[in-house]
Short mmCIF file of C-alpha atoms in Angstrom, two decimals:
data_model
loop_
_atom_site.label_atom_id
_atom_site.label_comp_id
_atom_site.label_asym_id
_atom_site.label_seq_id
_atom_site.Cartn_x
_atom_site.Cartn_y
_atom_site.Cartn_z
CA MET E 1 -21.57 12.42 9.61
CA PRO E 2 -20.21 15.75 10.92
CA LEU E 3 -16.43 16.01 10.93
CA PRO E 4 -14.81 16.18 14.38
CA PRO E 5 -13.32 19.63 15.10
CA GLN E 6 -9.71 18.61 14.41
CA PHE E 7 -10.74 17.05 11.08
CA LEU E 8 -12.76 20.11 10.10
CA THR E 9 -9.77 22.32 10.88
CA PHE E 10 -7.35 20.16 8.90
CA TYR E 11 -9.54 19.74 5.83
CA GLY E 12 -10.44 23.42 5.94
CA GLN E 13 -6.74 24.25 5.78
CA GLN E 14 -6.30 21.87 2.87
CA TYR E 15 -9.27 23.04 0.81
CA ARG E 16 -8.42 26.71 1.37
CA CYS E 17 -4.74 26.17 0.51
CA MET E 18 -3.21 28.86 -1.71
CA ASN E 19 0.43 28.00 -1.02
CA CYS E 20 1.12 27.43 -4.71
CA SER E 21 -0.35 30.73 -5.88
CA GLY E 22 3.21 31.74 -6.71
CA ALA E 23 3.52 29.02 -9.36
CA THR E 24 3.93 30.36 -12.89
CA SER E 25 3.65 27.43 -15.31
CA GLY E 26 0.35 26.99 -17.09
CA GLU E 27 1.26 23.30 -17.42
CA GLY E 28 1.17 22.82 -13.65
CA VAL E 29 -1.36 23.60 -10.92
CA CYS E 30 -2.02 27.23 -11.90
CA PRO E 31 -5.28 26.59 -13.83
CA PHE E 32 -6.76 24.90 -10.73
CA VAL E 33 -5.26 27.09 -7.98
CA LEU E 34 -5.41 30.70 -9.17
CA PRO E 35 -8.59 32.66 -8.35
CA GLY E 36 -11.14 32.85 -11.11
CA PRO E 37 -13.72 30.70 -12.89
CA GLY E 38 -11.28 27.80 -13.28
CA GLN E 39 -10.37 27.49 -9.60
CA THR E 40 -11.27 24.18 -7.97
CA LEU E 41 -10.46 22.64 -4.59
CA PRO E 42 -7.55 20.35 -3.69
CA VAL E 43 -8.74 16.75 -3.91
CA SER E 44 -8.01 15.39 -0.46
CA HIS E 45 -9.13 11.83 -1.19
CA PHE E 46 -11.17 9.48 -3.35
CA GLY E 47 -13.47 7.18 -1.35
CA ALA E 48 -14.37 6.45 2.26
CA ILE E 49 -11.19 7.70 3.94
CA THR E 50 -12.72 7.79 7.42
CA THR E 51 -12.98 4.00 7.61
CA ALA E 52 -10.56 2.80 4.91
CA LYS E 53 -7.89 0.39 6.10
CA ILE E 54 -6.06 0.34 2.76
CA TRP E 55 -4.92 3.53 1.01
CA LEU E 56 -3.63 3.71 -2.55
CA ILE E 57 -1.13 6.59 -2.86
CA PRO E 58 -0.93 7.90 -6.47
CA THR E 59 0.91 11.08 -7.44
CA ASN E 60 -1.86 13.59 -8.11
CA PRO E 61 -5.37 13.79 -9.58
CA LYS E 62 -5.73 13.65 -13.35
CA ASN E 63 -6.50 16.84 -15.25
CA ASP E 64 -10.11 15.91 -16.01
CA ARG E 65 -12.71 18.45 -14.94
CA THR E 66 -15.47 16.02 -15.95
CA ASP E 67 -14.37 13.74 -13.10
CA SER E 68 -16.85 14.08 -10.23
CA ASN E 69 -14.10 14.84 -7.68
CA VAL E 70 -11.60 16.83 -9.76
CA GLY E 71 -14.22 19.21 -11.15
CA PHE E 72 -16.22 19.52 -7.94
CA ARG E 73 -17.12 22.90 -6.47
CA PRO E 74 -19.44 23.01 -3.44
CA THR E 75 -22.78 24.80 -3.37
CA ALA E 76 -22.48 28.61 -3.72
CA PHE E 77 -18.70 28.34 -4.17
CA LEU E 78 -16.93 31.68 -4.53
CA SER E 79 -13.26 30.87 -3.96
CA ARG E 80 -10.93 28.78 -1.84
CA ALA E 81 -10.28 31.76 0.41
CA ALA E 82 -14.01 32.29 1.06
CA LEU E 83 -14.78 28.64 1.77
CA THR E 84 -17.12 28.14 4.73
CA ASP E 85 -17.02 25.25 7.20
CA LYS E 86 -20.32 24.04 5.72
CA GLN E 87 -18.67 23.89 2.29
CA VAL E 88 -15.69 22.06 3.81
CA GLN E 89 -18.07 19.41 5.16
CA GLU E 90 -19.91 19.17 1.83
CA THR E 91 -16.63 18.76 -0.06
CA PHE E 92 -15.29 16.10 2.32
CA ASP E 93 -18.54 14.11 2.06
CA HIS E 94 -18.57 14.39 -1.73
CA PHE E 95 -14.99 13.14 -2.07
CA SER E 96 -15.77 10.27 0.32
CA GLU E 97 -18.64 9.02 -1.85
CA TYR E 98 -16.52 8.76 -5.01
CA PHE E 99 -16.61 4.98 -5.47
CA GLN E 100 -20.33 4.83 -4.73
CA ARG E 101 -21.05 6.82 -7.88
CA PRO E 102 -21.64 4.97 -11.17
CA VAL E 103 -18.64 6.48 -13.03
CA THR E 104 -15.04 6.64 -11.83
CA HIS E 105 -11.92 7.70 -13.70
CA THR E 106 -10.33 5.03 -15.91
CA PHE E 107 -7.10 5.43 -13.92
CA PHE E 108 -8.67 3.45 -11.09
CA GLY E 109 -9.72 0.47 -13.23
CA PRO E 110 -6.68 -1.80 -12.76
CA TRP E 111 -6.22 -0.72 -9.13
CA MET E 112 -9.82 -1.56 -8.34
CA GLN E 113 -9.39 -4.95 -9.96
CA MET E 114 -6.11 -5.59 -8.13
CA LEU E 115 -7.10 -4.51 -4.62
CA GLU E 116 -10.82 -5.30 -4.39
CA GLY E 117 -11.39 -7.97 -1.75
CA ILE E 118 -7.89 -7.81 -0.23
CA GLU E 119 -8.20 -8.91 3.39
CA VAL E 120 -7.02 -7.01 6.45
CA ASN E 121 -7.40 -8.93 9.71
CA GLY E 122 -9.38 -11.54 7.78
CA GLU E 123 -11.96 -9.02 6.53
CA PRO E 124 -12.30 -8.38 2.76
CA GLN E 125 -11.93 -4.71 1.89
CA SER E 126 -13.88 -2.94 -0.85
CA TRP E 127 -13.67 0.35 -2.74
CA ASN E 128 -17.46 0.76 -2.57
CA VAL E 129 -17.97 1.37 1.15
CA GLY E 130 -20.47 3.75 2.71
CA GLU E 131 -19.84 5.86 5.79
CA ASP E 132 -22.01 3.53 7.89
CA GLU E 133 -19.78 0.56 7.04
CA PHE E 134 -16.35 -0.38 8.37
CA GLY E 135 -13.12 -0.82 6.49
CA GLY E 136 -12.61 -0.28 2.80
CA ILE E 137 -10.11 1.05 0.28
CA CYS E 138 -9.59 4.63 -0.82
CA ALA E 139 -7.06 6.68 -2.80
CA VAL E 140 -5.14 9.59 -1.27
CA ASP E 141 -2.85 11.52 -3.60
CA LEU E 142 0.62 12.72 -2.71
CA VAL E 143 -0.06 16.07 -4.42
CA LYS E 144 -3.62 17.28 -3.90
CA CYS E 145 -4.12 19.52 -6.93
CA PRO E 146 -4.20 18.36 -10.57
CA THR E 147 -1.57 19.57 -12.99
CA GLN E 148 -2.60 20.68 -16.47
CA GLN E 149 -0.14 18.16 -17.92
CA ASP E 150 0.20 14.72 -16.40
CA TRP E 151 2.74 14.75 -13.57
CA GLY E 152 5.43 12.80 -15.43
CA SER E 153 5.39 15.10 -18.46
CA PHE E 154 5.22 18.18 -16.27
CA VAL E 155 8.22 17.40 -14.06
CA ARG E 156 10.43 16.22 -16.94
CA LYS E 157 10.49 19.70 -18.50
CA PRO E 158 13.45 21.75 -17.18
CA THR E 159 11.34 24.92 -17.44
CA ASN E 160 8.98 23.51 -14.80
CA ALA E 161 11.70 22.71 -12.24
CA LEU E 162 10.94 25.67 -9.96
CA ASP E 163 7.21 24.96 -9.98
CA LYS E 164 7.82 21.29 -9.22
CA LYS E 165 9.97 22.25 -6.23
CA LEU E 166 7.31 24.69 -5.03
CA ILE E 167 4.48 22.16 -5.34
CA CYS E 168 6.35 19.35 -3.59
CA GLN E 169 7.53 21.56 -0.74
CA ASN E 170 4.15 23.17 -0.19
CA CYS E 171 2.04 20.02 -0.42
CA PHE E 172 3.82 17.08 1.18
CA GLU E 173 7.47 17.58 2.08
CA ASP E 174 8.40 17.60 5.78
CA THR E 175 9.89 21.10 5.56
CA GLY E 176 6.83 22.63 3.89
CA PRO E 177 3.70 24.29 5.26
CA GLY E 178 1.20 21.67 4.09
CA GLN E 179 2.50 18.17 4.85
CA PHE E 180 -1.01 17.11 3.90
CA LEU E 181 -0.44 13.39 3.26
CA LYS E 182 1.64 12.95 6.43
CA ARG E 183 -1.01 14.73 8.48
CA GLN E 184 -3.82 12.69 6.91
CA ILE E 185 -2.04 9.47 7.82
CA GLY E 186 -1.72 10.72 11.38
CA LEU E 187 -5.41 11.66 11.59
CA HIS E 188 -6.91 8.53 10.04
CA GLN E 189 -4.22 5.91 10.83
CA PRO E 190 -4.72 3.50 7.91
CA LYS E 191 -3.30 0.00 8.24
CA VAL E 192 -1.82 -0.48 4.76
CA LEU E 193 -0.42 2.02 2.24
CA ILE E 194 0.08 0.98 -1.39
CA PHE E 195 2.39 3.46 -3.12
CA ALA E 196 1.78 3.79 -6.87
CA ASP E 197 5.36 4.68 -7.84
CA THR E 198 5.33 7.38 -5.15
CA ALA E 199 7.17 5.70 -2.25
CA PRO E 200 10.49 7.58 -2.74
CA TYR E 201 8.75 10.93 -2.28
CA LEU E 202 7.75 10.25 1.33
CA THR E 203 10.63 10.68 3.75
CA GLU E 204 9.26 8.12 6.21
CA ASN E 205 10.06 5.42 3.61
CA ARG E 206 13.71 5.47 4.59
CA LEU E 207 16.28 2.81 5.36
CA ILE E 208 15.48 2.92 9.08
CA ASN E 209 11.93 1.67 8.41
CA LYS E 210 12.75 -0.73 5.58
CA ASP E 211 11.56 -4.28 6.19
CA ASP E 212 13.87 -6.72 4.42
CA GLN E 213 12.10 -9.77 5.84
CA LEU E 214 8.82 -8.90 4.16
CA PHE E 215 10.59 -7.56 1.08
CA ARG E 216 12.12 -10.98 0.45
CA LEU E 217 8.70 -12.63 0.56
CA TRP E 218 7.65 -10.85 -2.63
CA PRO E 219 7.68 -13.40 -5.51
CA SER E 220 10.79 -13.07 -7.64
CA GLU E 221 8.78 -13.57 -10.85
CA ILE E 222 7.18 -10.14 -10.41
CA ALA E 223 10.01 -8.45 -8.52
CA VAL E 224 10.23 -5.69 -11.15
CA HIS E 225 6.90 -4.35 -9.91
CA ARG E 226 7.90 -3.66 -6.30
CA THR E 227 10.20 -0.92 -5.03
CA GLY E 228 10.24 -1.52 -1.30
CA VAL E 229 8.46 -2.57 1.90
CA TRP E 230 8.40 -0.51 5.09
CA THR E 231 6.83 -1.15 8.49
CA PHE E 232 6.01 1.11 11.41
CA GLY E 233 5.29 0.15 14.98
CA SER E 234 3.03 2.68 16.70
CA PRO E 235 0.40 2.44 15.43
CA PRO E 236 1.27 -0.59 13.28
CA ARG E 237 1.35 0.22 9.57
CA LEU E 238 2.59 -1.56 6.46
CA SER E 239 3.75 0.35 3.36
CA ILE E 240 4.30 -1.39 0.03
CA GLY E 241 5.94 0.42 -2.88
CA LEU E 242 4.94 -0.56 -6.40
CA GLY E 243 6.71 0.50 -9.58
CA ALA E 244 5.71 2.29 -12.77
CA VAL E 245 2.01 3.10 -13.01
CA SER E 246 2.19 2.71 -16.79
CA LYS E 247 2.99 -0.99 -16.34
CA ILE E 248 0.04 -1.43 -13.99
CA ARG E 249 -2.22 0.33 -16.48
CA ARG E 250 -1.22 -2.18 -19.19
CA ALA E 251 -1.16 -5.22 -16.89
CA SER E 252 -3.05 -8.33 -17.87
CA PRO E 253 -5.68 -9.82 -15.55
CA THR E 254 -3.17 -12.56 -14.74
CA LEU E 255 -0.50 -10.08 -13.64
CA LEU E 256 -3.01 -8.07 -11.61
CA LYS E 257 -3.96 -11.25 -9.77
CA GLU E 258 -0.28 -12.08 -9.14
CA LEU E 259 0.27 -8.59 -7.71
CA ARG E 260 -2.85 -8.90 -5.59
CA ASP E 261 -1.68 -12.26 -4.24
CA ALA E 262 1.77 -10.84 -3.44
CA ILE E 263 0.25 -7.90 -1.56
CA GLN E 264 -2.02 -10.26 0.36
CA LEU E 265 0.97 -12.47 1.20
CA LEU E 266 2.83 -9.53 2.73
CA ILE E 267 -0.21 -8.32 4.67
CA CYS E 268 -0.81 -11.76 6.17
CA ALA E 269 2.86 -12.21 7.11
CA TRP E 270 2.92 -8.75 8.70
CA GLU E 271 -0.27 -9.45 10.65
CA ARG E 272 1.09 -12.76 11.97
CA ARG E 273 4.20 -10.98 13.16
CA ILE E 274 2.16 -8.26 14.89
CA ALA E 275 -0.06 -10.92 16.52
CA ALA E 276 3.06 -12.68 17.82
CA GLY E 277 4.27 -9.42 19.34
CA ALA E 278 7.29 -9.21 17.05
CA GLY E 279 6.49 -5.81 15.56
CA HIS E 280 9.15 -4.17 13.40
CA PRO E 281 12.23 -6.39 12.89
#
């Protein structure tokens, strides 16, 4: 389906982004951003973002060029700067079909198990949703480009501090030129955001939007796995912050089910409140 003009403009800006061309660390985004045979495109999303009601928000794509999204370059690709609107459309469509392909990155395994079938407005949501269907689940990273090292290892090194600041400011911070995640939320208006240890990075997850009523509904037995709950009124949106991704990666099927049930509990309570006209407390 052709992108509407405002979507084509936005995703064109994102895929052509060279804001981090001043980065210097080979452990960061440089191998993916700088012009040359290794340059790829920012990964705007994984899955059917146009219809998805639930978004998982990880930190950034894994450094795995064999992944069908991370290593993707559109037909006749020359460079980010030379990207045509036709290539923008091709890239967007390719990223949207991620969970319809037979192989996905192992990172998504526990998240797919946890979130598959979660209901929004009484309708089960799925990762494997085509563009002609409604609803679904997708992943939208905070930082759009992979880093050569995993994000945690990269940012812990003092020598990478300047590059970390540059990447964060350029990609998602409110004072930067990109603000890509914030703008994507505004364009697509998802109902539920699940932050994979990324909630503190987004400035909208502040005290003013914190929802203590829903926060207290989270089962105390698994309280270590949640970092916060935030709600927004226009349009209505629920944000749930989860803790360390490493713990989710090692979680047992039992724990994944408990987390799924807790997320569903909060969604249902939030929906009842919206239906009653209560909105944000």
